Amino acid sequence: MSMTISEKILAKASGKKSVTPGEYIVGKIDLAMIHDLTGPLTLNVLKQIGEDKPFDSNKIVIIFDHQVPANSTITAELHKQLRIYAKKYNIKLHDVGRQGICHQILAEEYVKPGMLIVGADSHTCTLGALGAFATGIGSTDMAAAILTGELWFRVPESIKFELKGELKPGVSAKDVILYIIGMVGADGALYCATEFSGDGIEKMSIDSRLTICNMAVEMGAKTGIINPDEKTMKYCNYYGEVITSDKDAEYY
């Protein structure tokens, strides 16, 4: 059965040979991320549940991103809570001095093609540029992911955007994706996996591809994703299994 890259990753994560759009699956999470704004909310949900031990500390990352260094005593206290939790379970923490934009840090240090990634931030879809299925989730779902290592997903329909040519001087990837969003609309790709391909994508740098996928959520998409190529493998220092869309895969 022919499948898109998104369908293949979700099939792999759920232990199935194949999946189809609209199907509900339970997928094993390869990487989960919380940051300084959403992390405390997740810890609060864990407290309400009465359990906070992660399924696998090596698959969770905490990144100080939005308010760092702390700009108030309230923020400082929230940072403290995350530090205590990270130390308790030996979770990777990007504290002051190693802080940064969470998606960029994940791209540079953690993401590999074929991963199923969830982040407590709507723009987690950025990481689809590296051939991963990455999506943003809320604090309640994140608490469940941290505790169990699994989440349910509805397999999204895939929409293919084929870009041709190359960027002219003064034109950036951000211009391209904003133009696409303008055509599609804020809900034009609602819960779909937006797959970007074509020689226009092939010629783009990884930074530009990250920019393209970063904005997928702004048209309502579940994720943005790009099939991995040699640029991807080199950037991720990854030379393992490669998951790509079948040539005769069906798109929405």
Coordinates of C-alpha atoms in Angstrom, one line a residue:
M1 CA 0.0 0.0 0.0
S2 CA 1.4 3.4 -1.0
M3 CA 1.8 6.0 1.8
T4 CA 3.1 9.5 2.3
I5 CA 6.1 10.1 4.7
S6 CA 3.7 11.2 7.4
E7 CA 1.6 8.1 7.1
K8 CA 4.7 5.9 7.1
I9 CA 6.1 7.5 10.3
L10 CA 2.8 7.1 12.1
A11 CA 2.5 3.5 10.9
K12 CA 6.0 2.8 12.3
A13 CA 5.3 4.5 15.6
S14 CA 2.1 2.5 16.0
G15 CA 3.6 -0.8 15.0
K16 CA 1.4 -1.2 12.0
K17 CA 2.4 -2.1 8.4
S18 CA 0.2 0.7 7.0
V19 CA -2.3 3.4 8.0
T20 CA -4.8 5.5 6.2
P21 CA -6.0 9.1 6.6
G22 CA -8.8 9.4 9.2
E23 CA -7.6 6.3 11.1
Y24 CA -6.9 6.6 14.8
I25 CA -3.6 5.2 16.1
V26 CA -1.6 5.1 19.3
G27 CA 2.0 6.1 18.5
K28 CA 5.2 5.7 20.6
I29 CA 6.9 9.0 21.1
D30 CA 10.6 9.4 20.2
L31 CA 11.0 12.9 21.6
A32 CA 9.0 15.2 23.8
M33 CA 9.8 18.9 24.5
I34 CA 8.5 21.4 27.1
H35 CA 9.8 24.9 27.6
D36 CA 9.8 27.6 30.3
L37 CA 6.2 28.7 29.5
T38 CA 4.5 25.4 28.9
G39 CA 6.6 23.2 31.2
P40 CA 5.2 24.5 34.4
L41 CA 1.6 24.0 33.1
T42 CA 2.6 20.4 32.3
L43 CA 4.1 19.9 35.8
N44 CA 0.8 21.2 37.2
V45 CA -1.1 18.5 35.3
L46 CA 1.3 15.8 36.5
K47 CA 0.7 17.0 40.0
Q48 CA -3.1 16.7 39.6
I49 CA -2.6 13.2 38.2
G50 CA -0.4 12.3 41.2
E51 CA 2.5 10.9 39.2
D52 CA 5.4 12.6 37.5
K53 CA 8.0 9.9 36.7
P54 CA 8.7 10.0 32.9
F55 CA 8.6 6.9 30.8
D56 CA 12.1 7.6 29.5
S57 CA 14.2 10.6 30.7
N58 CA 16.4 10.3 27.6
K59 CA 13.5 11.2 25.4
I60 CA 12.4 14.4 27.1
V61 CA 14.0 17.8 26.8
I62 CA 13.3 21.0 28.8
I63 CA 14.4 24.3 27.1
F64 CA 14.4 27.8 28.6
D65 CA 13.3 29.9 25.7
H66 CA 10.7 32.6 26.1
Q67 CA 11.5 34.3 29.5
V68 CA 15.2 33.8 30.2
P69 CA 16.9 35.1 32.2
A70 CA 13.9 35.3 34.5
N71 CA 12.2 38.7 34.2
S72 CA 10.3 38.5 37.5
T73 CA 10.1 36.5 40.8
I74 CA 7.2 34.6 39.4
T75 CA 9.2 33.5 36.4
A76 CA 12.2 32.6 38.6
E77 CA 10.0 30.4 40.7
L78 CA 8.7 28.6 37.6
H79 CA 12.2 28.1 36.3
K80 CA 13.1 26.6 39.7
Q81 CA 10.3 24.1 39.4
L82 CA 11.6 22.9 36.1
R83 CA 15.2 22.7 37.4
I84 CA 14.0 20.6 40.3
Y85 CA 12.0 18.2 38.0
A86 CA 14.9 17.9 35.6
K87 CA 17.4 17.1 38.4
K88 CA 15.0 14.6 40.0
Y89 CA 14.7 12.5 36.9
N90 CA 18.0 13.4 35.1
I91 CA 16.2 15.1 32.2
K92 CA 18.2 17.2 29.7
L93 CA 17.8 20.8 30.6
H94 CA 18.8 23.8 28.6
D95 CA 19.2 26.3 31.4
V96 CA 20.5 29.9 31.4
G97 CA 23.7 29.9 29.3
R98 CA 22.4 27.0 27.1
Q99 CA 19.0 28.5 26.4
G100 CA 17.7 29.4 23.0
I101 CA 14.8 29.0 20.6
C102 CA 13.5 25.6 21.4
H103 CA 12.9 24.4 17.9
Q104 CA 16.4 25.5 16.8
I105 CA 18.0 23.6 19.7
L106 CA 16.0 20.5 18.9
A107 CA 17.0 20.7 15.3
E108 CA 20.7 21.1 16.0
E109 CA 21.0 18.5 18.8
Y110 CA 18.2 16.0 18.9
V111 CA 16.1 15.4 15.8
K112 CA 16.6 12.6 13.4
P113 CA 14.6 11.8 10.3
G114 CA 11.7 9.4 10.9
M115 CA 11.1 10.5 14.5
L116 CA 7.6 11.1 16.0
I117 CA 8.1 14.3 18.0
V118 CA 5.7 16.2 20.2
G119 CA 6.3 19.6 21.7
A120 CA 4.3 21.8 24.0
D121 CA 4.5 24.6 21.5
S122 CA 2.4 25.2 18.4
H123 CA 5.4 25.6 16.1
T124 CA 6.9 22.2 16.9
C125 CA 6.0 21.5 13.2
T126 CA 9.3 23.3 12.4
L127 CA 11.1 20.0 12.8
G128 CA 9.3 18.4 10.0
A129 CA 11.9 20.1 7.8
L130 CA 14.3 17.3 8.9
G131 CA 12.0 14.5 7.8
A132 CA 10.3 13.9 11.2
F133 CA 6.6 14.0 12.1
A134 CA 6.5 16.8 14.6
T135 CA 3.5 18.5 16.1
G136 CA 2.5 20.8 18.9
I137 CA 0.3 19.6 21.7
G138 CA -1.3 21.0 24.9
S139 CA -0.1 20.5 28.5
T140 CA -2.6 17.7 29.3
D141 CA -1.5 15.7 26.3
M142 CA 2.1 16.4 27.1
A143 CA 1.6 15.1 30.6
A144 CA 0.2 11.9 29.2
A145 CA 3.2 11.6 26.7
I146 CA 5.7 12.1 29.5
L147 CA 4.1 9.5 31.7
T148 CA 3.3 6.8 29.1
G149 CA 5.5 7.5 26.1
E150 CA 2.4 7.2 23.9
L151 CA -0.3 9.4 22.4
W152 CA -3.3 8.8 20.2
F153 CA -3.3 10.5 16.8
R154 CA -5.7 10.8 13.9
V155 CA -3.8 10.1 10.8
P156 CA -4.0 13.4 8.8
E157 CA -4.7 13.8 5.2
S158 CA -1.6 15.0 3.3
I159 CA -1.4 18.0 1.0
K160 CA 1.6 18.3 -1.3
F161 CA 3.0 21.7 -2.2
E162 CA 5.5 21.4 -5.0
L163 CA 7.8 24.4 -5.3
K164 CA 9.8 25.0 -8.5
G165 CA 12.7 27.2 -9.3
E166 CA 14.9 29.1 -6.9
L167 CA 14.6 32.2 -4.7
K168 CA 15.6 35.5 -6.3
P169 CA 17.8 38.0 -4.5
G170 CA 15.8 39.7 -1.7
V171 CA 13.2 36.9 -1.5
S172 CA 13.3 34.5 1.4
A173 CA 11.7 31.3 2.4
K174 CA 9.5 33.3 4.8
D175 CA 8.1 35.2 1.8
V176 CA 7.3 31.9 0.1
I177 CA 5.4 30.4 3.0
L178 CA 3.5 33.6 3.8
Y179 CA 2.4 33.7 0.1
I180 CA 1.2 30.0 0.4
I181 CA -0.7 30.7 3.6
G182 CA -2.3 33.7 1.9
M183 CA -3.6 31.5 -0.9
V184 CA -4.7 28.6 1.4
G185 CA -6.1 30.6 4.3
A186 CA -5.7 30.3 8.0
D187 CA -7.8 27.1 8.1
G188 CA -7.1 25.9 4.5
A189 CA -5.0 22.9 5.7
L190 CA -6.9 22.1 8.9
Y191 CA -5.3 19.1 10.6
C192 CA -3.5 18.1 7.4
A193 CA 0.1 17.2 7.0
T194 CA 1.5 19.8 4.6
E195 CA 4.3 18.2 2.6
F196 CA 6.7 20.4 0.7
S197 CA 8.6 19.1 -2.3
G198 CA 10.0 20.0 -5.7
D199 CA 13.3 21.3 -6.9
G200 CA 12.6 24.6 -5.1
I201 CA 12.8 22.8 -1.8
E202 CA 15.8 20.8 -2.9
K203 CA 17.7 24.0 -3.6
M204 CA 16.8 25.5 -0.2
S205 CA 19.2 25.4 2.8
I206 CA 18.1 23.6 5.9
D207 CA 17.5 27.0 7.6
S208 CA 15.1 27.9 4.8
R209 CA 13.3 24.5 5.0
L210 CA 12.9 25.0 8.8
T211 CA 11.3 28.4 8.1
I212 CA 8.9 26.8 5.6
C213 CA 7.7 24.1 8.0
N214 CA 7.6 26.5 11.0
M215 CA 4.7 28.3 9.5
A216 CA 2.6 25.2 8.6
V217 CA 0.5 25.6 11.7
E218 CA -0.6 29.1 10.5
M219 CA -2.8 27.5 7.9
G220 CA -4.2 25.0 10.4
A221 CA -1.9 22.1 9.6
K222 CA -1.1 19.3 12.0
T223 CA 2.5 19.4 10.7
G224 CA 4.7 20.6 7.9
I225 CA 7.1 18.0 6.5
I226 CA 9.9 17.6 3.9
N227 CA 11.3 14.3 2.7
P228 CA 14.9 13.9 3.9
D229 CA 17.7 14.1 1.4
E230 CA 21.5 14.3 1.5
K231 CA 21.4 17.8 3.0
T232 CA 19.1 16.5 5.8
M233 CA 21.3 13.5 6.5
K234 CA 24.4 15.7 6.7
Y235 CA 22.8 18.3 8.9
C236 CA 21.5 15.6 11.3
N237 CA 24.6 13.5 11.1
Y238 CA 22.3 10.6 10.4
Y239 CA 22.8 7.7 8.0
G240 CA 20.2 5.2 9.2
E241 CA 16.8 4.2 7.8
V242 CA 15.3 6.8 5.5
I243 CA 11.5 7.2 5.3
T244 CA 10.1 9.0 2.3
S245 CA 6.8 9.3 0.5
D246 CA 6.0 6.7 -2.2
K247 CA 5.8 8.2 -5.7
D248 CA 2.2 7.1 -6.1
A249 CA 1.1 8.1 -2.6
E250 CA -2.3 9.8 -2.5
Y251 CA -2.7 13.5 -1.5
Y252 CA -5.8 15.4 -0.3

